[in-house]
Coordinates of N, CA, C and O in Angstrom, one line a residue:
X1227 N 0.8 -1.2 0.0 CA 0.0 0.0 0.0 C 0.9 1.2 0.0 O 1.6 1.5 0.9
X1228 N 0.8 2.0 -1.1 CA 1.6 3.4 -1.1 C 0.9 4.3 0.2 O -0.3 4.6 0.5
X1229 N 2.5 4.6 0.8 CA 2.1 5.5 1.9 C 3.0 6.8 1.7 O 4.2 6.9 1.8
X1230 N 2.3 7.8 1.4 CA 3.3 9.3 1.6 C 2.9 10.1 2.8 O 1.9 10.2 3.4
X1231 N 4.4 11.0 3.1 CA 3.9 11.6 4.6 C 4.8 12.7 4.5 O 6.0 12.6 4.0
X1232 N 4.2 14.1 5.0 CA 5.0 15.2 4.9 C 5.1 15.0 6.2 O 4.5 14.2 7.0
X1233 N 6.4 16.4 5.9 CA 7.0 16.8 7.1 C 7.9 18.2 6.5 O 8.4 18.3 5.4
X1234 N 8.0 19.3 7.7 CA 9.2 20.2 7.2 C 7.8 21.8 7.3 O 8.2 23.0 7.2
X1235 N 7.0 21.6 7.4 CA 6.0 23.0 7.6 C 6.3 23.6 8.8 O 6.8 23.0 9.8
X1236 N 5.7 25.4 8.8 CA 6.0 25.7 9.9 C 5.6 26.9 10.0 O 4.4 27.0 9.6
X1237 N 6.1 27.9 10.4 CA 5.7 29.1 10.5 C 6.9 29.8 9.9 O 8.0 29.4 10.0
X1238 N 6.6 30.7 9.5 CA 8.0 31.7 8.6 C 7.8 33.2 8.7 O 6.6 33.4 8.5
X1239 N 8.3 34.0 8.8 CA 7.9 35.5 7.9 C 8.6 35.3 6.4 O 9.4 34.7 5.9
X1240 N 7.6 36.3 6.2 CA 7.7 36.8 5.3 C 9.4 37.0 4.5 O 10.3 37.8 5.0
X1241 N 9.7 36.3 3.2 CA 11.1 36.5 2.5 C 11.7 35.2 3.3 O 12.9 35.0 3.2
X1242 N 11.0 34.6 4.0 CA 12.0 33.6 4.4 C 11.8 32.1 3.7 O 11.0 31.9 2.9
X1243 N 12.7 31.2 4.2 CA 12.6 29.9 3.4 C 12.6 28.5 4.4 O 13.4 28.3 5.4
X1244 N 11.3 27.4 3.8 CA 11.3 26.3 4.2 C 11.8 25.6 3.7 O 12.8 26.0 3.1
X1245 N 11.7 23.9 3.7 CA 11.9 22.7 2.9 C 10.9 21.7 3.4 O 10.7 21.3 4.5
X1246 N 10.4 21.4 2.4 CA 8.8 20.4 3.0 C 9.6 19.2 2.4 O 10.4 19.1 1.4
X1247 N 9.3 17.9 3.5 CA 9.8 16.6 2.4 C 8.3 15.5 2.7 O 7.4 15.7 3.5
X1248 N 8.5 14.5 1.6 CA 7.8 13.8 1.3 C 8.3 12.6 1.1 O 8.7 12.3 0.0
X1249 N 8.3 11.6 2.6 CA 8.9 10.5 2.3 C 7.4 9.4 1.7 O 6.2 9.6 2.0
X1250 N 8.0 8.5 0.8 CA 7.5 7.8 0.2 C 7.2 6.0 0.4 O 8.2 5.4 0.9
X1251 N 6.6 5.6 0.3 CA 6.6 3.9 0.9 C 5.8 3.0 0.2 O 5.1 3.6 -0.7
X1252 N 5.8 1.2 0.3 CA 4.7 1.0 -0.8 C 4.6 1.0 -2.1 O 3.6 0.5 -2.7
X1253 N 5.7 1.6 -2.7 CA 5.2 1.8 -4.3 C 6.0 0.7 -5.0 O 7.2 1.0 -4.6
X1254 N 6.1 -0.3 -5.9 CA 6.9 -1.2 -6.6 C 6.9 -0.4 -8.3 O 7.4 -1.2 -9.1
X1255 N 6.5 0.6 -8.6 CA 6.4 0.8 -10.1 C 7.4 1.8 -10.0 O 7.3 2.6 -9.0
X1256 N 8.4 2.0 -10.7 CA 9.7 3.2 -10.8 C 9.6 4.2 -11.9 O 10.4 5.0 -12.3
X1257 N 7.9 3.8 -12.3 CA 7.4 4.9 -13.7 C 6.4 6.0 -12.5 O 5.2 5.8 -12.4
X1258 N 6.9 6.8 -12.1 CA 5.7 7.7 -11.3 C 6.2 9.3 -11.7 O 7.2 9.7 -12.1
X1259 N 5.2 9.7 -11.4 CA 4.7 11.3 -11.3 C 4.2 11.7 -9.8 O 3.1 11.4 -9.3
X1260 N 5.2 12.5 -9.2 CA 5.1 12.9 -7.9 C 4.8 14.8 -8.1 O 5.2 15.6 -8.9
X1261 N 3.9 14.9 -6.7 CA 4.0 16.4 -7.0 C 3.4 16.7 -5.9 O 2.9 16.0 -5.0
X1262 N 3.7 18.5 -5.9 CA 3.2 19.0 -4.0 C 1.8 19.9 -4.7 O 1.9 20.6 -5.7
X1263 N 0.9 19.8 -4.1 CA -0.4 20.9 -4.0 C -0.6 21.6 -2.9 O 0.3 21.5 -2.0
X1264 N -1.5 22.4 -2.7 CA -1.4 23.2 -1.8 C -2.8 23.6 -1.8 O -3.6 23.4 -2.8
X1265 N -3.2 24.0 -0.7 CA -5.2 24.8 -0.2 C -4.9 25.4 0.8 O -4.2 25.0 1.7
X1266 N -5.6 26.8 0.6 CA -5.6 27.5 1.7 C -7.0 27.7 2.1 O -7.6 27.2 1.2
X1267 N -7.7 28.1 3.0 CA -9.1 27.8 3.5 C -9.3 28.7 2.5 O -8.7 29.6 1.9
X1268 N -11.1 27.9 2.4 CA -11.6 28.8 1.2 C -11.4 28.3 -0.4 O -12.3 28.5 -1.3
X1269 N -10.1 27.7 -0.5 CA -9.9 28.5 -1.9 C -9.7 27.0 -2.6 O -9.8 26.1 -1.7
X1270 N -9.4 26.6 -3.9 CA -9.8 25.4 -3.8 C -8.3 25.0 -4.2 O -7.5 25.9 -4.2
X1271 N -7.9 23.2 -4.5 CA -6.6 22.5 -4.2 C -5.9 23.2 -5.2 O -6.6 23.6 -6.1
X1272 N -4.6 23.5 -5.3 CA -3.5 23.8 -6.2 C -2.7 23.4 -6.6 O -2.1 22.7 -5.8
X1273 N -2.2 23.4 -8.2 CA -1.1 22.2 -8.3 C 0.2 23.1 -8.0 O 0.1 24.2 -8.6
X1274 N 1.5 22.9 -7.3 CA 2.7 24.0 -7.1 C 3.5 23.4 -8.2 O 3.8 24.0 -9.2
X1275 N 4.0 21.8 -7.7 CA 4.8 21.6 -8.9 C 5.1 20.1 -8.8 O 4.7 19.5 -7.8
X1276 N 5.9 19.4 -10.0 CA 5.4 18.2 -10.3 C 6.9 17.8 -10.4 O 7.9 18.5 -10.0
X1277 N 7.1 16.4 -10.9 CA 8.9 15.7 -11.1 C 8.2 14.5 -11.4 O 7.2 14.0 -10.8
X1278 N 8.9 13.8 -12.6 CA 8.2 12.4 -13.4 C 9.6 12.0 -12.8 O 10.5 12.6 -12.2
X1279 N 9.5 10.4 -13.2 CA 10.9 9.5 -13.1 C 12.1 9.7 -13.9 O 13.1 9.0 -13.7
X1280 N 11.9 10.7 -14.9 CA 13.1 10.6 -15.6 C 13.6 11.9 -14.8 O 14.8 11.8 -14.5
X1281 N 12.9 13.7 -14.1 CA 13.2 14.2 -13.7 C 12.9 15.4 -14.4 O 13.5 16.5 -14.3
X1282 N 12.0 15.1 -15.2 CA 11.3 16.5 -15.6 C 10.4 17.2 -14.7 O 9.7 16.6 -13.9
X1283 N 10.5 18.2 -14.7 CA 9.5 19.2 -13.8 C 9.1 20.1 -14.4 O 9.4 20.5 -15.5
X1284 N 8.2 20.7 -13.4 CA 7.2 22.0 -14.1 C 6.8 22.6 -12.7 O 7.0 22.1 -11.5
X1285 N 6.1 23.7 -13.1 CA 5.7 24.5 -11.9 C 4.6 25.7 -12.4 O 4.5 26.3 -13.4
X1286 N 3.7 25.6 -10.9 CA 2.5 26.6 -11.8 C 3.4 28.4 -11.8 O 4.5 28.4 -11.2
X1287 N 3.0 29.4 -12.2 CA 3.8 30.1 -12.6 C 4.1 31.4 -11.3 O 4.9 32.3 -11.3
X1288 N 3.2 31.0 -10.4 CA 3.5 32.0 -8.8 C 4.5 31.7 -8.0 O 5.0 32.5 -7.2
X1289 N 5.1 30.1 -8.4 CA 6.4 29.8 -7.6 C 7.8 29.5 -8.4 O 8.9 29.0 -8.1
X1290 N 7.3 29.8 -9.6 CA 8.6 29.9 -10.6 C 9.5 30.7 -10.3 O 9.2 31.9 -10.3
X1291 N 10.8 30.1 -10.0 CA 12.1 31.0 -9.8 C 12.1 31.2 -8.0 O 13.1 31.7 -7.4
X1292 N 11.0 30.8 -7.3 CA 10.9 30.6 -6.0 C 11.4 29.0 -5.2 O 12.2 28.7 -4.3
X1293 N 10.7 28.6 -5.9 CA 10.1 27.2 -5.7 C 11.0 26.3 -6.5 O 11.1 26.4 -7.8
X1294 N 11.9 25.2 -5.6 CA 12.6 23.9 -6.2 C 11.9 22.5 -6.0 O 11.7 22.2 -4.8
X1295 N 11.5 21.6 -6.8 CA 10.9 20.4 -6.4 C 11.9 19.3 -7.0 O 12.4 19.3 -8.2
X1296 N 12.3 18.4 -5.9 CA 13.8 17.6 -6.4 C 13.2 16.2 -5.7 O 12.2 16.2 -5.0
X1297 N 14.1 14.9 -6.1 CA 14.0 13.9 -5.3 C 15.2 13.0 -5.1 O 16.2 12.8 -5.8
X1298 N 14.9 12.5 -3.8 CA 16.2 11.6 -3.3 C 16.3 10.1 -3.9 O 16.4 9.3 -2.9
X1299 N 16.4 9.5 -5.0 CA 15.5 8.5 -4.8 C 16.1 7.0 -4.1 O 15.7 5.9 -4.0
X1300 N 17.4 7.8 -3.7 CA 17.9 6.8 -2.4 C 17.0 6.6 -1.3 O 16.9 5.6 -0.6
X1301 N 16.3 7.8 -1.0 CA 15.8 7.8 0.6 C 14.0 7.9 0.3 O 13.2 8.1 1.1
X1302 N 13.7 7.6 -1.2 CA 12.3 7.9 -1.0 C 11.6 9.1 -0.9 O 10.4 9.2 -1.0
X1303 N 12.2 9.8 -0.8 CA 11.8 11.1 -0.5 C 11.9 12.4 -1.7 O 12.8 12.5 -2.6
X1304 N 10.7 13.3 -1.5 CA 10.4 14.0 -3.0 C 10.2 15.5 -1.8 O 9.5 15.5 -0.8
X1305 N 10.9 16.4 -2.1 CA 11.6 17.4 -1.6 C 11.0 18.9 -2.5 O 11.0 19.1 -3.7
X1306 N 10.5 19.8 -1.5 CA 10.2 21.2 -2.1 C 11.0 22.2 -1.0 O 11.0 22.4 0.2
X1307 N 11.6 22.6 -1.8 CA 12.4 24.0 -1.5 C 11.8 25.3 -1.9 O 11.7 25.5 -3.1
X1308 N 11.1 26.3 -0.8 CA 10.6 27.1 -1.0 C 11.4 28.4 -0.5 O 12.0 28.4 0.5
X1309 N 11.4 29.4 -1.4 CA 12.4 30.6 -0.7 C 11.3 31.9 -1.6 O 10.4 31.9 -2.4
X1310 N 12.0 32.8 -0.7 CA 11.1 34.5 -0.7 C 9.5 34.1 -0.5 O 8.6 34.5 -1.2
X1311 N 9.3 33.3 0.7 CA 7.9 32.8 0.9 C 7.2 34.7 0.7 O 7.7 35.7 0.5
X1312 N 5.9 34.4 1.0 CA 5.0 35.6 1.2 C 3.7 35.1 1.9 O 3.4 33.9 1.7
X1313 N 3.0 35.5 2.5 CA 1.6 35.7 3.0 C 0.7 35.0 2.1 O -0.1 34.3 2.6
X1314 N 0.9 35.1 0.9 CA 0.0 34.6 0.1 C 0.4 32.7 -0.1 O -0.5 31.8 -0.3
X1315 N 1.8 32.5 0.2 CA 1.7 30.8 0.3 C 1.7 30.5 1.5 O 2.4 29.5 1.8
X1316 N 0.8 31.1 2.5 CA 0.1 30.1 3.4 C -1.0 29.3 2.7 O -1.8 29.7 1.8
X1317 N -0.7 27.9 3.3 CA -1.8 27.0 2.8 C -1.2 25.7 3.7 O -0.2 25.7 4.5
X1318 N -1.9 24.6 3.4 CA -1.6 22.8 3.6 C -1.0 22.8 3.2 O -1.2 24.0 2.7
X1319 N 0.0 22.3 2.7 CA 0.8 21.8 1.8 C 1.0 20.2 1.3 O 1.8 19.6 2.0
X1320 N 0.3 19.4 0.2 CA 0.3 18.4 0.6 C 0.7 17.5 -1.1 O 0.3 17.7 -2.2
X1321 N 1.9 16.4 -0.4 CA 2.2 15.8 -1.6 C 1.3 14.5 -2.4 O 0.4 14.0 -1.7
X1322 N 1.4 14.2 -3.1 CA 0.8 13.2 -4.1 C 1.6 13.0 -5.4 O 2.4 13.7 -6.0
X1323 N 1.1 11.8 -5.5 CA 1.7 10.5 -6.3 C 0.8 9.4 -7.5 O -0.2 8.9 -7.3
X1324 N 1.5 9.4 -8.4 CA 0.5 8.5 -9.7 C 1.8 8.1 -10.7 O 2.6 8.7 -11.4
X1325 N 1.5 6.0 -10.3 CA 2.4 5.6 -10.7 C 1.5 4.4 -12.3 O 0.4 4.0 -12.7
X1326 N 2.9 4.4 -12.6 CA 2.6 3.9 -14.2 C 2.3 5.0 -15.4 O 3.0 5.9 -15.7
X1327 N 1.0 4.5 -15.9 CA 0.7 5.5 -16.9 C 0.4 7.1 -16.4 O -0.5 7.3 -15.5
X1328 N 1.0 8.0 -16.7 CA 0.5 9.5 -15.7 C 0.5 10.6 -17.3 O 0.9 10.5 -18.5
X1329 N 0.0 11.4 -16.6 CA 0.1 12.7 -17.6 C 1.1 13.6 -17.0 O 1.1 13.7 -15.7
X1330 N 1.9 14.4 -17.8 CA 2.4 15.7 -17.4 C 2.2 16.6 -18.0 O 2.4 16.4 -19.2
X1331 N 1.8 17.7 -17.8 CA 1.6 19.1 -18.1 C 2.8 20.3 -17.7 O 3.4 20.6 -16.7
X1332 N 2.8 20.7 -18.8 CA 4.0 21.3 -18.7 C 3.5 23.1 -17.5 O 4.3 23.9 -17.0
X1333 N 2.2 23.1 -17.4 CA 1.5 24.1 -16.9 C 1.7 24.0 -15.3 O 1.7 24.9 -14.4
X1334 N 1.9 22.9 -15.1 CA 1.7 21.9 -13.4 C 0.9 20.7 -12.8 O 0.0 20.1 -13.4
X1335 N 1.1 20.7 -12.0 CA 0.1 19.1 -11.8 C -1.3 19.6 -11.3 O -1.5 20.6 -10.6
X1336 N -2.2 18.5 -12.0 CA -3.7 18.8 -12.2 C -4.0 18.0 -11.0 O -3.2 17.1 -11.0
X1337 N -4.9 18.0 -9.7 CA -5.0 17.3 -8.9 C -6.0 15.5 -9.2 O -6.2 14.6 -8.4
X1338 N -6.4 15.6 -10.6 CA -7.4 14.8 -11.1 C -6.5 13.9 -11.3 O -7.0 12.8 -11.1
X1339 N -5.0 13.9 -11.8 CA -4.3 13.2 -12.4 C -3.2 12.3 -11.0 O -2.1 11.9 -10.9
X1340 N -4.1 12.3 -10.3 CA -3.1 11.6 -8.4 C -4.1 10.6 -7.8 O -5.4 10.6 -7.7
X1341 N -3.3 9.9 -7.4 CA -4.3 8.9 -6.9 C -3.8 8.5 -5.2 O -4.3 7.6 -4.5
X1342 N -2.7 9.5 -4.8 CA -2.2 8.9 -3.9 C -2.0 10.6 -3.4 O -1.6 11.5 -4.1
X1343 N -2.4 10.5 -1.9 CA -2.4 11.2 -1.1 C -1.9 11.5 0.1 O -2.3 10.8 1.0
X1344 N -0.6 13.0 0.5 CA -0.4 12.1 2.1 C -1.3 13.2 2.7 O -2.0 14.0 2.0
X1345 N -1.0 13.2 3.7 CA -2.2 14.2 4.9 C -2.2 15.6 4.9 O -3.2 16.3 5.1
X1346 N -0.7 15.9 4.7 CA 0.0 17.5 4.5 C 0.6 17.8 5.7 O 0.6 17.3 6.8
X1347 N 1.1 19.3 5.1 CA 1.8 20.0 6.3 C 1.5 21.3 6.1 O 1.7 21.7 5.0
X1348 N 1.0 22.3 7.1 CA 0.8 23.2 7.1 C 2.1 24.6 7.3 O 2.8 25.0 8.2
X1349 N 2.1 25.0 6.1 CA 3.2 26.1 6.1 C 1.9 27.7 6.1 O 1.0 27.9 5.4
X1350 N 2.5 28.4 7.4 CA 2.1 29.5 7.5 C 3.2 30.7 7.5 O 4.0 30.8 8.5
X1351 N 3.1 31.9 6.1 CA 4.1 32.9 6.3 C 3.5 34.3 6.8 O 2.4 34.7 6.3
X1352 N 4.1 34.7 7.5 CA 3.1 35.9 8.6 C 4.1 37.1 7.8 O 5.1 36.6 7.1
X1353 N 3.9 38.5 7.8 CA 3.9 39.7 7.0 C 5.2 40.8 7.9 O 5.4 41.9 7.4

């Protein structure tokens, strides 16, 4: 049974920088599409950014040039590097996973296209 689990949220000001990780478990297929979303109350799921098995990525375009999405794949773990946070990326933060056949968009990940969910982590950046 694939299991994912963040860790690494927190509280920040403003211009400062996290690292959320996402360790991974469960999965026997080495063809996947991993990626981080995000919801802030209210507003509905977001895709931030994505990484297939060969190590392509994409990103929606508010965290471009902010925002690193990398993976360990010694340790299982799929990794977001966030820097110059703002007020505006408070939200959950939460990763997901879709192994074998997947779509990528070069726009960012669509939350329709995941089938694997971890719980999240709440990153809050105060002003």
């Amino acid at each position: 049974q694939v299991r994912l689990v963040e860790s690494g949220g927190g509280s920040v000001q403003a211009g400062g920088s996290l690292r959320l990780s996402c360790s991974a478990s469960g999965y026997t297929d080495n063809n996947y599409l991993m990626a981080w979303f995000r919801q802030a109350p209210g507003k509905e799921r977001e895709g931030v950014a994505q990484i297939d098995s060969d190590g392509s990525t994409s990103y929606v375009d508010s965290v471009k040039g902010r925002f690193t999405i990398s993976q360990d794949n010694a340790k299982d773990t799929l990794y977001l590097i966030m820097n110059s946070l703002s007020p505006e990326d408070t939200a959950m933060y939460y990763c997901a996973a879709e192994f074998g056949d997947y779509v990528f968009r070069a726009s960012g990940p669509q939350p329709g296209n995941f089938d694997y969910w971890g719980q999240g982590t709440q990153v809050t950046v105060s002003s």
